[in-house]
PDB file of C-alpha atoms in Angstrom:
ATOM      1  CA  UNK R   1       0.000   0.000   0.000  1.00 88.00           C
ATOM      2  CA  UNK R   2       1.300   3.332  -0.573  1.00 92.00           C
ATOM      3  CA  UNK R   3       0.694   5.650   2.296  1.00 94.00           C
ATOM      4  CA  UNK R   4       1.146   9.490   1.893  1.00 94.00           C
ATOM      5  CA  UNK R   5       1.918  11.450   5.324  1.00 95.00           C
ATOM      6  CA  UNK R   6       0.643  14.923   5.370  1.00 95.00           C
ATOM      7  CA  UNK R   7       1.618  16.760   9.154  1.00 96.00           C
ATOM      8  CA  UNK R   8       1.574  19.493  10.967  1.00 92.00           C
ATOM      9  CA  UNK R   9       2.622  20.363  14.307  1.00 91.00           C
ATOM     10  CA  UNK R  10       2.855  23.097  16.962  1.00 85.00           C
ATOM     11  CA  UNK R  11       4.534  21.682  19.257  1.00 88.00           C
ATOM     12  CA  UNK R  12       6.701  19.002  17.622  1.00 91.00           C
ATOM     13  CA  UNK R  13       4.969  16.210  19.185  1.00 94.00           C
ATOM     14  CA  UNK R  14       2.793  15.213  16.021  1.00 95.00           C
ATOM     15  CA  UNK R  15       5.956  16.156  14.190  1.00 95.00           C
ATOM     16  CA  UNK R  16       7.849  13.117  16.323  1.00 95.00           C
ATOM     17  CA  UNK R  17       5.061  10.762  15.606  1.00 96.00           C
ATOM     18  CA  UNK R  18       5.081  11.572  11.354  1.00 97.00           C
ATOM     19  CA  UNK R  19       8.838  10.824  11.471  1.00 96.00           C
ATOM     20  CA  UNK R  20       8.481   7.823  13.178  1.00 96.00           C
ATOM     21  CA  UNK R  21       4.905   6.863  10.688  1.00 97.00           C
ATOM     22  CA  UNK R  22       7.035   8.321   7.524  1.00 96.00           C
ATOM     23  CA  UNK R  23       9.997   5.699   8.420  1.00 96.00           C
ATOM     24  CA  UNK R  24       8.008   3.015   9.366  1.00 95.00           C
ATOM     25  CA  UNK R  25       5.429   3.027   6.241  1.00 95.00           C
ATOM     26  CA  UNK R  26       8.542   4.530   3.908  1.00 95.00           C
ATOM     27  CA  UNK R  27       6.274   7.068   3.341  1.00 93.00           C
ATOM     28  CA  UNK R  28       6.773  10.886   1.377  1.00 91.00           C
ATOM     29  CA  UNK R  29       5.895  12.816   4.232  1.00 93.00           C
ATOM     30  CA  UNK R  30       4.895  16.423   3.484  1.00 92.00           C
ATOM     31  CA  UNK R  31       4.661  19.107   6.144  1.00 92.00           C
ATOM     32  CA  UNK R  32       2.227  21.755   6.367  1.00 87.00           C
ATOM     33  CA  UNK R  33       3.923  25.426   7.876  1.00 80.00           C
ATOM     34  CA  UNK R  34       1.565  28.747   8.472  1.00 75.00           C
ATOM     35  CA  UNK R  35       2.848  31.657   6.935  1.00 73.00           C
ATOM     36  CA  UNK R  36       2.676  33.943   9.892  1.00 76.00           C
ATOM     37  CA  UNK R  37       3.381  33.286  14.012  1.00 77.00           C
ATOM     38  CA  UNK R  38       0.666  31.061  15.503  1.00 71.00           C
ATOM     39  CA  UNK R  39      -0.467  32.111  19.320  1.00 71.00           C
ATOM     40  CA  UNK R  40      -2.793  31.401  21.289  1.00 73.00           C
ATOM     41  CA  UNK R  41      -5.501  34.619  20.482  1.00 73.00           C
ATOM     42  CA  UNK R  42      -5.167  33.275  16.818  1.00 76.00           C
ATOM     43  CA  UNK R  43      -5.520  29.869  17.928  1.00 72.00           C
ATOM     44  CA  UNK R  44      -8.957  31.359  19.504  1.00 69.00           C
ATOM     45  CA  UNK R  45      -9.947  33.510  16.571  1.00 75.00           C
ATOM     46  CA  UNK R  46      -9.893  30.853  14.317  1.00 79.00           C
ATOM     47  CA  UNK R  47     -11.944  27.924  16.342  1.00 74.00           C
ATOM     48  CA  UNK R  48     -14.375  31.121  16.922  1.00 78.00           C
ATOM     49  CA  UNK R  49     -14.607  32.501  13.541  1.00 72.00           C
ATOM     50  CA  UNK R  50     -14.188  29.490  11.479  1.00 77.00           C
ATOM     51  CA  UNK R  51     -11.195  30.664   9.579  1.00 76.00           C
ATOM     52  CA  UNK R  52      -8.515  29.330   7.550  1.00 74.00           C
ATOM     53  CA  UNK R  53      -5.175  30.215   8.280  1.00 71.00           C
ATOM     54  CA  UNK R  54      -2.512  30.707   5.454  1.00 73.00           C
ATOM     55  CA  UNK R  55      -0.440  28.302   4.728  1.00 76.00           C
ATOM     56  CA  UNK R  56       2.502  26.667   2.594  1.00 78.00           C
ATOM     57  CA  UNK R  57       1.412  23.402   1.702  1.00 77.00           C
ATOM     58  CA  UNK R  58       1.983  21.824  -2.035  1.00 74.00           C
ATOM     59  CA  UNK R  59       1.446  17.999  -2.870  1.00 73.00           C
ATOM     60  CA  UNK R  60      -0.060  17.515  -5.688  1.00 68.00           C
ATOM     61  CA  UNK R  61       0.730  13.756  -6.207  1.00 77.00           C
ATOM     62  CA  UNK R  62      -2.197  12.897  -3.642  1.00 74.00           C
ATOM     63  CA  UNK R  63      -4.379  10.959  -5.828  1.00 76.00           C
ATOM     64  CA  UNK R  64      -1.277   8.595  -6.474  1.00 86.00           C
ATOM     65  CA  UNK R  65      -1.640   7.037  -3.057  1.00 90.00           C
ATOM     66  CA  UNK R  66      -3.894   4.208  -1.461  1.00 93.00           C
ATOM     67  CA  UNK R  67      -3.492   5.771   1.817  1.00 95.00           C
ATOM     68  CA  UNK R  68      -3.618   9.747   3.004  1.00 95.00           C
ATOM     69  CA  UNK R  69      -2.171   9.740   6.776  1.00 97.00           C
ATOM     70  CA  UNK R  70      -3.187  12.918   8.658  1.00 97.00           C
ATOM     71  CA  UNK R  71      -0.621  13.588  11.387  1.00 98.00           C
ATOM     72  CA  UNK R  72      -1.431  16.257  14.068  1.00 96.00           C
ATOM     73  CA  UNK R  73      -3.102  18.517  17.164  1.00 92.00           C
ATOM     74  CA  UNK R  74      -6.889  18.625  17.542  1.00 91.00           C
ATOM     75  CA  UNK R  75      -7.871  22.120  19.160  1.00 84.00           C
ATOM     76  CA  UNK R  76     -11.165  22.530  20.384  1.00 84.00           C
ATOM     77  CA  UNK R  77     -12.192  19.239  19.262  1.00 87.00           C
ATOM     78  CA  UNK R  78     -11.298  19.333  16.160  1.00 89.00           C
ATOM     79  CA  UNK R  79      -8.484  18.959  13.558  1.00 93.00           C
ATOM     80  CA  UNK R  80      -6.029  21.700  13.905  1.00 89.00           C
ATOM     81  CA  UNK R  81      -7.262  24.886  12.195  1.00 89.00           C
ATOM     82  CA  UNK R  82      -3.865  24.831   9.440  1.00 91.00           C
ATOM     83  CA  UNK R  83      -5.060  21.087   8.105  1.00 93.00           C
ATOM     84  CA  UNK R  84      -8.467  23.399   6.701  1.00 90.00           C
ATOM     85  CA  UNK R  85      -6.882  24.807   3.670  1.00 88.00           C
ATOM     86  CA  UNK R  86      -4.949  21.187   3.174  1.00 90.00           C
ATOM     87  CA  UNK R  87      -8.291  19.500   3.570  1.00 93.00           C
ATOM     88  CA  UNK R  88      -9.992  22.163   0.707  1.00 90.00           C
ATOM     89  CA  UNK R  89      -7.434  21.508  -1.755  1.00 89.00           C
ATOM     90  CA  UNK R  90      -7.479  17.816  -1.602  1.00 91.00           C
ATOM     91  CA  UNK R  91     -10.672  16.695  -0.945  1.00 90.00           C
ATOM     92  CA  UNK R  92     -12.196  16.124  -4.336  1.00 91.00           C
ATOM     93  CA  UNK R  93      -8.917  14.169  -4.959  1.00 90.00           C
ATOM     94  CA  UNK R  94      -7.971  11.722  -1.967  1.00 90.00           C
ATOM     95  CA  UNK R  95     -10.154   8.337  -1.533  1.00 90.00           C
ATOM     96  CA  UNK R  96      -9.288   6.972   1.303  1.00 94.00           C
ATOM     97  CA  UNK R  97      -7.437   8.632   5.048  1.00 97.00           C
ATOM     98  CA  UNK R  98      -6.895   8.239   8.457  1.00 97.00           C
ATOM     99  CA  UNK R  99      -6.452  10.842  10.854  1.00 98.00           C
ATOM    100  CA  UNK R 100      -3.581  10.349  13.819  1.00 97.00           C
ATOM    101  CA  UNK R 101      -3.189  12.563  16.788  1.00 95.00           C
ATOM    102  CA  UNK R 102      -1.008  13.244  20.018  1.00 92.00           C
ATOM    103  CA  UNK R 103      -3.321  16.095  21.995  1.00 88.00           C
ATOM    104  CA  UNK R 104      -3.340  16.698  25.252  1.00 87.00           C
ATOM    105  CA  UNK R 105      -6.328  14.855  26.414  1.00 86.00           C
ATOM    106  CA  UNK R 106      -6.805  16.686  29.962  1.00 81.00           C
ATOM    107  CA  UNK R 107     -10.532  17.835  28.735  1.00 80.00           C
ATOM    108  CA  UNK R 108     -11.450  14.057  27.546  1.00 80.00           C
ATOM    109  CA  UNK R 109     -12.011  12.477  24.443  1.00 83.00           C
ATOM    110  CA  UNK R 110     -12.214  14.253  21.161  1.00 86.00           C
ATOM    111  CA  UNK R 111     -15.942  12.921  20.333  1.00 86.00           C
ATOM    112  CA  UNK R 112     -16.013  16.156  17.224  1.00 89.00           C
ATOM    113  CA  UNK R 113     -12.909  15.289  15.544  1.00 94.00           C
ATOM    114  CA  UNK R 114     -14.665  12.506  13.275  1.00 95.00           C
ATOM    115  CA  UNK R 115     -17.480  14.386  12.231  1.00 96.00           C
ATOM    116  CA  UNK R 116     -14.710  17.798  11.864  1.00 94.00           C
ATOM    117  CA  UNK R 117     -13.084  15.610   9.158  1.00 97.00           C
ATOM    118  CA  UNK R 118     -15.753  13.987   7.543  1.00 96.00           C
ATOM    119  CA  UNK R 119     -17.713  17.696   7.106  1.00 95.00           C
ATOM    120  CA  UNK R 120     -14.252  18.877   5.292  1.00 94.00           C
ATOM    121  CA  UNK R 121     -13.238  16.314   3.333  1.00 96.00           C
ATOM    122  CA  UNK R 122     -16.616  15.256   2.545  1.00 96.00           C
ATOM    123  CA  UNK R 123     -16.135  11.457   3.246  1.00 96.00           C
ATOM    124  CA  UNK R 124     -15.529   9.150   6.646  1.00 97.00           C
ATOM    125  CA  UNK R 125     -12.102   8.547   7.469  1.00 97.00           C
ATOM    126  CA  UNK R 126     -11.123   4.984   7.726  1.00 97.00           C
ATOM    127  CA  UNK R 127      -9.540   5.628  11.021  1.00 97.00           C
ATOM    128  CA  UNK R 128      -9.474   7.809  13.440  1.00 96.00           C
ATOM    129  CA  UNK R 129      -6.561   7.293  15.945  1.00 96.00           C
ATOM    130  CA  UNK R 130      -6.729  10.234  18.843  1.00 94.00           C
ATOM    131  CA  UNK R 131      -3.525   9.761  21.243  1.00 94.00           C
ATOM    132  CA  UNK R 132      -3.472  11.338  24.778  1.00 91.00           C
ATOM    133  CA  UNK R 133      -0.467  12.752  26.087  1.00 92.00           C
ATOM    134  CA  UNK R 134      -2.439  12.634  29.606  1.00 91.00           C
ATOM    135  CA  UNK R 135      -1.960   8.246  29.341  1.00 90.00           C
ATOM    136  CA  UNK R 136       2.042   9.723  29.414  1.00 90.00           C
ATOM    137  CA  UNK R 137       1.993  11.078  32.733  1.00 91.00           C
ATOM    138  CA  UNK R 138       1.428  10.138  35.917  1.00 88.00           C
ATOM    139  CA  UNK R 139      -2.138   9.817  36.565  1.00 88.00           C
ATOM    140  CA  UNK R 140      -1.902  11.514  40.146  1.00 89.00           C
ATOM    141  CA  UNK R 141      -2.753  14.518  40.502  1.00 90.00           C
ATOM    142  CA  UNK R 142      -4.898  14.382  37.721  1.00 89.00           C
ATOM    143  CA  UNK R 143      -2.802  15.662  34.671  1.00 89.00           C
ATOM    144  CA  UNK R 144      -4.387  19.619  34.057  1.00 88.00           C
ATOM    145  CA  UNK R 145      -4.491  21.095  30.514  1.00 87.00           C
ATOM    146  CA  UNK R 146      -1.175  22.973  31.407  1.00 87.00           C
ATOM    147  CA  UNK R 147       0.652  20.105  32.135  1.00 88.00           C
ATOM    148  CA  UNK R 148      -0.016  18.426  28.728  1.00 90.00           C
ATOM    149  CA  UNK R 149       0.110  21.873  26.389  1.00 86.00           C
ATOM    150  CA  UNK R 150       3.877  21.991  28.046  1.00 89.00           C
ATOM    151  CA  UNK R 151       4.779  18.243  27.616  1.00 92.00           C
ATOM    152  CA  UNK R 152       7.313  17.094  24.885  1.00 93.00           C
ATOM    153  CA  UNK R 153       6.921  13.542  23.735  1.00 92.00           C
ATOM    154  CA  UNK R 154      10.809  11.654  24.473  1.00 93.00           C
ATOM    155  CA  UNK R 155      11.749   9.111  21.619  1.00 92.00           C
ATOM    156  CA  UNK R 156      10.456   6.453  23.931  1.00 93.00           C
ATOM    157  CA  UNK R 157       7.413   8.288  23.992  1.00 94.00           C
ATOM    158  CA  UNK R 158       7.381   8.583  20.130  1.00 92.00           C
ATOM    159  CA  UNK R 159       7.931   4.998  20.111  1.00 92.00           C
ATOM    160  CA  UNK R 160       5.488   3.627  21.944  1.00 93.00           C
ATOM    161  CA  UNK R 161       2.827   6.244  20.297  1.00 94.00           C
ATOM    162  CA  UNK R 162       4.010   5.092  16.929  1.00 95.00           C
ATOM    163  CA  UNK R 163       3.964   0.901  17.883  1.00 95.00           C
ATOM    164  CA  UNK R 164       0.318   2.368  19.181  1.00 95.00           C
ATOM    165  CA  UNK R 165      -1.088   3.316  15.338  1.00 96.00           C
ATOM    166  CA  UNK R 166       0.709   0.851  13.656  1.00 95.00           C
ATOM    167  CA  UNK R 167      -1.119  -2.110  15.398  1.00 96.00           C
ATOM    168  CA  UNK R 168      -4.406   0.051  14.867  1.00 96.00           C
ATOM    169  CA  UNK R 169      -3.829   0.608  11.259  1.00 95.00           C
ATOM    170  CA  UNK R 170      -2.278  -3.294  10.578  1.00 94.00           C
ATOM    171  CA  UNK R 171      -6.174  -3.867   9.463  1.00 93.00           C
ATOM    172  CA  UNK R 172      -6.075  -1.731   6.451  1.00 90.00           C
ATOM    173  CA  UNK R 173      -2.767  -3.120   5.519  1.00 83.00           C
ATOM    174  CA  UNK R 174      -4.106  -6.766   5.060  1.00 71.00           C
TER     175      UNK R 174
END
């Protein structure tokens, strides 16, 4: 199967797990950058108001592959607000993706992302895989939302988050 890797991270901890995924699946891995600083206001502003944030992003081979692998953050519930303009410009193309995520998971479960992606890209997902960097840490005191956002994945970490989606994804892989 050939397996495409499209990621983006904030933090590098998505960016950790691609690597890994790219290496693993010997994979072209393709990374989307914003044009302009992210914080946290814009971060706000564009969950709020819906927006798409510019950004450099070019892969044009995408209908070439059996497999489109998302890589990155979910904010608010939802796929990080740079994969929008990704996810308009390829989704009359791609047939078949997953979606793969470290987030911080000190709110709960993302129970939005599935229905985020299928209302952009117009079709299900064939898996959703939504890592918590709270299962990381030590589960007392209860990790807070500030303890994950400032977390950075080791390589064990990336590891055992990567040996994590590969067993989930073995089924498409026959």
């Amino acid at each position: 199967m050939k397996v495409g890797i499209i990621s983006y991270s904030l933090t590098g901890n998505n960016e950790a797990l691609a690597n890994d995924l790219a290496s693993i699946y010997k994979a072209e891995h393709i990374r989307i950058s914003e044009v302009k600083w992210r914080s946290m206001g814009k971060t706000v502003r564009d969950l709020l108001f819906n927006r798409v944030p510019p950004i450099q992003f070019h892969f044009t081979e995408a209908a070439s592959y059996d497999l489109i692998l998302f890589v990155g953050p979910v904010w608010g519930g939802k796929a990080a607000t740079p994969f929008r303009g990704c996810f308009k410009q390829l989704q009359p193309i791609i047939e078949n993706y997953a979606f793969v995520s470290i987030s911080g998971g000190a709110l709960g479960p993302n129970l939005k992302l599935q229905d985020d992606l299928e209302k952009r890209l117009k079709k299900p997902p064939v898996s959703v895989i939504d890592l918590h960097i709270t299962e990381l840490l030590p589960q007392t005191p209860k990790p807070r939302a500030a303890d994950t956002s400032a977390y950075r994945i080791t390589k064990d970490d990336a590891r055992k988050l990567t040996d994590a989606v590969v067993t989930k994804l073995r089924p498409l892989f026959g």
